[in-house]
Amino acid sequence: MKIYANYSDDGKTYKLISIFDIIDKYKQFCKINPNIKLEIEDFYKGKLFSTHKYNKLKVSFVHKRSPKEICFFKYAQINDNQYAIREETISHSIYKDIISEIKVLNLFIKGKLVKIYSEFSEIEYRFNANGELYIADVYIMFNKSEPMEYFYKWKGRLCFEIKHTHAVDIFKIKNCYYEGIPIFEHTISSKMTFENVTSSNELKDRKNYVTKMLSEKIYGNIISDPSSNEYINYCRCINENYTLKSEINYLINKNNDLLNYQNENKHQMQMLKDVISKTEIQNEKLSDFKTKVMSSKTIKLILKLYNIEY
């Protein structure tokens, strides 16, 4: 169930309108033209299109009323060339539009902030995964992330899924993982829904509030978290580089230890040389003293008297 559509007279320029805009304008038309019988479903017929951002992806919308007289938009037709869309809630539909308009997604994954700088973002985007055709709530392509490793890890693409009444199908998760496509799943808070909105102004205020909140941070879970071959090789290089750095640091420390040991030996050798030098000087002095002593006749007589050899 959708309450936003693109209105166009010529199929070239589009204006986003809500179901409440249609209701208000229809009431004004009926008031001004009381004699013209026109059902609200036929009001703006053929001029309503999907809310895809890219014109080539826009397809025709029709205006419908539920058995409870609730007005909404839906796809005009569903076939192999169009979008096979399951029934969805109003909140789910609006959240897709909001997410697709955010240029920088601040994703909080397990308490960690991951910034995704969107280059391409489109709702209900068709893609193949492991031979199966799927539709992403919002398909995002990016060439920058913070940390940058997520760009390499996910190859610059992300399937953004919004959980309101239904979680992502397990086969979609498995096939996306097999295909290397990551999936981020955000759960709509019960305090930030649109089901009880009853007017155009209330819808705008609620949408502006939700847009502001989601622009600041988006909490969710990565339910498909593949790693590209380039990222795996990058991690392997990082690990090898870390190991190599550790080995180099070990060798540097060992070399420093050897240099310290060598310097200590040099110091000890210098001290030994100093001792030897001092000893030699003392020996020379003793030799000189002995020579002087032995030159004395009195000393010689005393030594001879006591039979002391000299």
C-alpha positions as a printed NumPy array, in Angstrom:
array([[  0.   ,   0.   ,   0.   ],
       [  1.546,   3.279,  -1.147],
       [  0.485,   6.83 ,  -0.31 ],
       [  3.08 ,   8.654,  -2.431],
       [  3.223,   8.891,  -6.217],
       [  4.842,  10.998,  -8.909],
       [  2.414,  13.175, -10.834],
       [  3.215,  14.15 , -14.428],
       [  1.272,  15.77 , -17.275],
       [  3.865,  15.033, -19.934],
       [  5.815,  12.007, -18.624],
       [  8.968,  14.117, -18.458],
       [  8.635,  16.32 , -15.398],
       [  7.366,  14.841, -12.157],
       [  6.049,  16.149,  -8.854],
       [  5.792,  14.046,  -5.726],
       [  2.276,  14.035,  -4.29 ],
       [  0.538,  12.137,  -1.503],
       [ -2.803,  10.385,  -1.41 ],
       [ -4.028,  13.222,   0.792],
       [ -3.18 ,  15.71 ,  -1.957],
       [ -5.339,  13.673,  -4.332],
       [ -8.226,  13.57 ,  -1.842],
       [ -8.043,  17.329,  -1.195],
       [ -7.89 ,  18.182,  -4.891],
       [-10.708,  15.742,  -5.656],
       [-12.921,  17.374,  -3.048],
       [-12.156,  20.808,  -4.499],
       [-12.941,  19.53 ,  -8.003],
       [-16.275,  18.061,  -6.902],
       [-17.173,  21.293,  -5.112],
       [-16.403,  23.41 ,  -8.168],
       [-17.98 ,  20.914, -10.604],
       [-21.01 ,  19.427,  -8.809],
       [-22.616,  18.233, -12.039],
       [-19.631,  16.188, -13.187],
       [-19.655,  12.646, -11.91 ],
       [-16.084,  11.398, -11.536],
       [-14.904,   8.636,  -9.239],
       [-11.841,   9.419,  -7.177],
       [-10.051,   6.427,  -8.731],
       [-10.315,   8.169, -12.118],
       [ -8.987,  11.475, -10.822],
       [ -5.446,  12.016, -12.265],
       [ -5.846,   8.736, -14.162],
       [ -2.893,   8.068, -16.446],
       [ -0.828,  10.791, -14.788],
       [  0.414,   8.884, -11.751],
       [  3.743,   7.057, -11.649],
       [  5.937,   5.176,  -9.197],
       [  8.351,   6.989,  -6.908],
       [ 11.503,   5.647,  -8.544],
       [ 14.187,   8.322,  -8.726],
       [ 15.274,   7.483, -12.261],
       [ 12.702,   8.254, -14.95 ],
       [ 13.441,   5.16 , -17.004],
       [ 12.429,   3.019, -14.032],
       [  9.144,   4.829, -13.36 ],
       [  6.002,   2.827, -14.126],
       [  2.307,   3.673, -14.038],
       [  0.384,   3.916, -10.784],
       [ -3.351,   3.739, -10.27 ],
       [ -5.432,   5.172,  -7.465],
       [ -7.443,   2.583,  -5.52 ],
       [ -9.81 ,   2.33 ,  -2.583],
       [ -9.859,  -0.581,  -0.16 ],
       [-13.121,  -2.18 ,   1.066],
       [-12.749,   0.074,   4.112],
       [-12.644,   3.152,   1.825],
       [ -8.939,   3.689,   2.442],
       [ -7.296,   5.367,  -0.551],
       [ -3.889,   4.297,  -1.792],
       [ -1.711,   3.923,  -4.898],
       [ -0.595,   0.694,  -6.511],
       [  1.086,  -0.47 ,  -9.708],
       [ -1.188,  -0.341, -12.733],
       [ -0.191,  -3.815, -13.874],
       [  2.146,  -6.61 , -12.965],
       [  3.835,  -8.774, -15.554],
       [  7.291, -10.154, -16.369],
       [  8.523,  -6.746, -17.479],
       [  7.3  ,  -4.886, -14.415],
       [  7.681,  -5.1  , -10.658],
       [  6.117,  -8.109,  -9.   ],
       [  5.495,  -6.326,  -5.727],
       [  4.063,  -8.069,  -2.69 ],
       [  1.594,  -6.287,  -0.455],
       [  3.365,  -3.862,   1.85 ],
       [  2.519,  -1.497,   4.673],
       [  2.387,   2.272,   4.295],
       [  5.405,   2.63 ,   6.598],
       [  7.437,   0.142,   4.579],
       [  6.705,   2.019,   1.36 ],
       [  7.611,   5.446,   2.776],
       [ 10.776,   4.201,   4.464],
       [ 12.057,   2.973,   1.103],
       [ 11.618,   6.43 ,  -0.378],
       [ 13.326,   8.066,   2.613],
       [ 16.345,   5.736,   2.593],
       [ 16.812,   6.171,  -1.177],
       [ 17.123,   9.949,  -0.718],
       [ 19.823,   9.868,   1.982],
       [ 23.23 ,  10.633,   0.456],
       [ 25.358,   9.521,   3.416],
       [ 24.072,   6.509,   5.329],
       [ 25.326,   6.355,   8.93 ],
       [ 24.88 ,   2.65 ,   9.608],
       [ 25.407,   1.362,  13.135],
       [ 26.482,  -2.27 ,  12.915],
       [ 27.167,  -4.019,  16.237],
       [ 27.897,  -0.653,  17.827],
       [ 30.296,   0.339,  15.055],
       [ 29.615,   3.303,  12.741],
       [ 29.941,   2.588,   9.023],
       [ 29.434,   5.516,   6.622],
       [ 28.22 ,   4.72 ,   3.116],
       [ 28.459,   7.53 ,   0.54 ],
       [ 25.727,   6.704,  -1.959],
       [ 26.325,   7.279,  -5.681],
       [ 23.263,   5.357,  -6.873],
       [ 20.212,   4.566,  -4.766],
       [ 16.934,   3.204,  -6.073],
       [ 13.829,   1.622,  -4.581],
       [ 12.496,  -1.781,  -5.682],
       [ 15.579,  -2.485,  -7.757],
       [ 15.68 ,  -5.844,  -9.56 ],
       [ 18.846,  -7.945,  -9.413],
       [ 19.938, -11.553,  -9.871],
       [ 21.513, -13.667,  -7.149],
       [ 22.52 , -17.271,  -7.697],
       [ 20.137, -17.579, -10.642],
       [ 17.142, -16.085,  -8.823],
       [ 15.508, -12.707,  -9.459],
       [ 15.069, -10.505,  -6.407],
       [ 13.883,  -6.997,  -5.638],
       [ 15.777,  -4.901,  -3.114],
       [ 13.792,  -2.465,  -0.995],
       [ 16.634,  -0.056,  -1.771],
       [ 19.669,  -0.975,  -3.858],
       [ 22.704,   1.22 ,  -3.217],
       [ 25.979,   1.605,  -5.099],
       [ 28.852,   3.543,  -3.574],
       [ 32.531,   4.283,  -4.207],
       [ 33.421,   5.545,  -0.752],
       [ 32.912,   4.278,   2.768],
       [ 34.306,   4.933,   6.223],
       [ 36.113,   2.736,   7.073],
       [ 37.136,   2.333,   3.445],
       [ 37.499,  -1.436,   3.875],
       [ 33.71 ,  -1.824,   3.437],
       [ 33.949,  -0.515,  -0.105],
       [ 36.414,  -3.298,  -0.949],
       [ 34.606,  -5.875,   1.184],
       [ 31.207,  -5.312,  -0.451],
       [ 32.484,  -4.203,  -3.884],
       [ 30.631,  -0.885,  -3.58 ],
       [ 27.097,  -2.293,  -3.391],
       [ 24.505,  -2.826,  -0.675],
       [ 20.998,  -4.244,  -0.566],
       [ 19.045,  -2.26 ,   2.05 ],
       [ 16.015,  -4.105,   3.426],
       [ 13.335,  -2.672,   5.707],
       [ 11.631,  -4.908,   8.259],
       [  8.144,  -3.975,   9.381],
       [  5.816,  -6.948,   9.311],
       [  8.082,  -9.439,   7.518],
       [ 11.766, -10.296,   7.791],
       [ 13.914, -10.984,   4.746],
       [ 13.411, -14.422,   3.225],
       [ 16.128, -16.903,   4.248],
       [ 16.702, -18.001,   0.638],
       [ 17.222, -14.402,  -0.423],
       [ 19.827, -14.039,   2.323],
       [ 21.655, -17.22 ,   1.294],
       [ 21.6  , -16.434,  -2.426],
       [ 22.76 , -12.869,  -1.882],
       [ 25.635, -14.131,   0.253],
       [ 26.513, -16.646,  -2.471],
       [ 26.456, -13.835,  -5.053],
       [ 28.583, -11.569,  -2.821],
       [ 25.782,  -9.057,  -2.175],
       [ 25.553,  -7.697,   1.383],
       [ 22.173,  -7.088,   3.033],
       [ 21.57 ,  -4.515,   5.762],
       [ 18.216,  -4.931,   7.52 ],
       [ 16.63 ,  -2.032,   9.428],
       [ 13.602,  -2.609,  11.639],
       [ 10.947,   0.118,  11.74 ],
       [ 10.332,   1.367,  15.264],
       [  6.726,   1.213,  16.444],
       [  7.09 ,   4.884,  17.438],
       [  8.038,   5.944,  13.888],
       [  5.292,   4.485,  11.7  ],
       [  2.827,   6.124,   9.277],
       [ -0.236,   3.918,   9.528],
       [ -2.178,   6.364,  11.703],
       [ -1.469,   9.486,   9.598],
       [ -4.703,  11.209,   8.54 ],
       [ -3.707,  14.403,   6.735],
       [ -1.218,  15.845,   4.284],
       [  0.389,  18.11 ,   6.892],
       [  0.68 ,  15.285,   9.392],
       [  2.256,  13.103,   6.727],
       [  4.83 ,  15.781,   5.838],
       [  5.706,  16.406,   9.482],
       [  6.081,  12.698,  10.214],
       [  8.149,  12.116,   7.109],
       [ 10.431,  15.074,   7.889],
       [ 10.912,  13.771,  11.437],
       [ 11.733,  10.217,  10.316],
       [ 14.05 ,  11.528,   7.579],
       [ 15.944,  13.618,  10.138],
       [ 16.316,  10.653,  12.505],
       [ 17.487,   8.274,   9.787],
       [ 19.876,  10.847,   8.335],
       [ 21.652,  10.975,  11.704],
       [ 21.944,   7.232,  12.328],
       [ 20.423,   3.976,  11.153],
       [ 20.505,   0.948,  13.421],
       [ 20.263,  -2.513,  11.963],
       [ 21.915,  -5.836,  11.272],
       [ 24.047,  -7.189,   8.463],
       [ 22.225, -10.398,   7.591],
       [ 24.377, -11.101,   4.534],
       [ 28.014, -10.142,   5.023],
       [ 30.131, -11.572,   2.2  ],
       [ 33.734, -10.622,   1.522],
       [ 34.997, -10.056,  -2.009],
       [ 38.108, -11.877,  -3.237],
       [ 39.877,  -8.517,  -3.43 ],
       [ 39.047,  -7.865,   0.226],
       [ 40.176, -11.354,   1.271],
       [ 43.485, -10.812,  -0.538],
       [ 43.73 ,  -7.365,   1.047],
       [ 43.236,  -8.868,   4.525],
       [ 45.773, -11.584,   3.737],
       [ 48.301,  -8.943,   2.697],
       [ 47.567,  -6.953,   5.847],
       [ 48.109, -10.042,   8.008],
       [ 51.274, -10.972,   6.145],
       [ 52.491,  -7.406,   6.448],
       [ 51.73 ,  -7.452,  10.178],
       [ 53.621, -10.735,  10.569],
       [ 56.535,  -9.387,   8.567],
       [ 56.611,  -6.219,  10.661],
       [ 56.614,  -8.333,  13.829],
       [ 59.526, -10.383,  12.538],
       [ 61.407,  -7.243,  11.516],
       [ 60.801,  -5.693,  14.935],
       [ 62.06 ,  -8.884,  16.58 ],
       [ 65.244,  -8.815,  14.491],
       [ 65.722,  -5.115,  15.215],
       [ 65.403,  -5.783,  18.95 ],
       [ 67.851,  -8.678,  18.727],
       [ 70.273,  -6.509,  16.786],
       [ 69.931,  -3.769,  19.393],
       [ 70.654,  -6.318,  22.119],
       [ 73.772,  -7.434,  20.255],
       [ 74.867,  -3.841,  19.75 ],
       [ 74.341,  -3.158,  23.447],
       [ 76.315,  -6.296,  24.316],
       [ 79.061,  -5.267,  21.909],
       [ 79.162,  -1.777,  23.373],
       [ 79.343,  -3.26 ,  26.877],
       [ 82.233,  -5.488,  25.79 ],
       [ 83.979,  -2.48 ,  24.31 ],
       [ 83.563,  -0.692,  27.611],
       [ 84.912,  -3.669,  29.554],
       [ 87.826,  -3.986,  27.124],
       [ 88.613,  -0.303,  27.55 ],
       [ 88.558,  -0.7  ,  31.328],
       [ 90.906,  -3.704,  31.056],
       [ 93.237,  -1.746,  28.799],
       [ 93.239,   1.067,  31.337],
       [ 94.136,  -1.364,  34.139],
       [ 96.916,  -2.916,  32.048],
       [ 98.223,   0.527,  31.169],
       [ 98.237,   1.561,  34.825],
       [ 99.933,  -1.707,  35.782],
       [102.616,  -1.203,  33.191],
       [103.222,   2.322,  34.485],
       [103.512,   0.997,  38.055],
       [105.888,  -1.717,  36.899],
       [108.043,   0.872,  35.2  ],
       [108.087,   2.944,  38.352],
       [109.006,  -0.115,  40.424],
       [111.739,  -0.995,  37.968],
       [113.112,   2.536,  38.159],
       [112.963,   2.422,  41.943],
       [114.766,  -0.926,  42.023],
       [117.481,   0.389,  39.748],
       [117.963,   3.387,  41.987],
       [118.01 ,   1.256,  45.111],
       [120.458,  -1.269,  43.722],
       [122.821,   1.483,  42.776],
       [123.417,   2.162,  46.473],
       [126.542,   0.422,  47.902],
       [125.085,   0.424,  51.364],
       [122.036,  -1.495,  50.22 ],
       [124.215,  -4.003,  48.418],
       [126.296,  -4.645,  51.578],
       [123.154,  -5.183,  53.61 ],
       [121.755,  -7.628,  51.049],
       [125.051,  -9.478,  50.91 ],
       [125.238,  -9.603,  54.709],
       [121.862, -11.352,  54.872],
       [122.535, -13.52 ,  51.839],
       [119.737, -11.975,  49.802],
       [120.02 , -12.364,  46.099],
       [119.361,  -9.381,  43.93 ]])
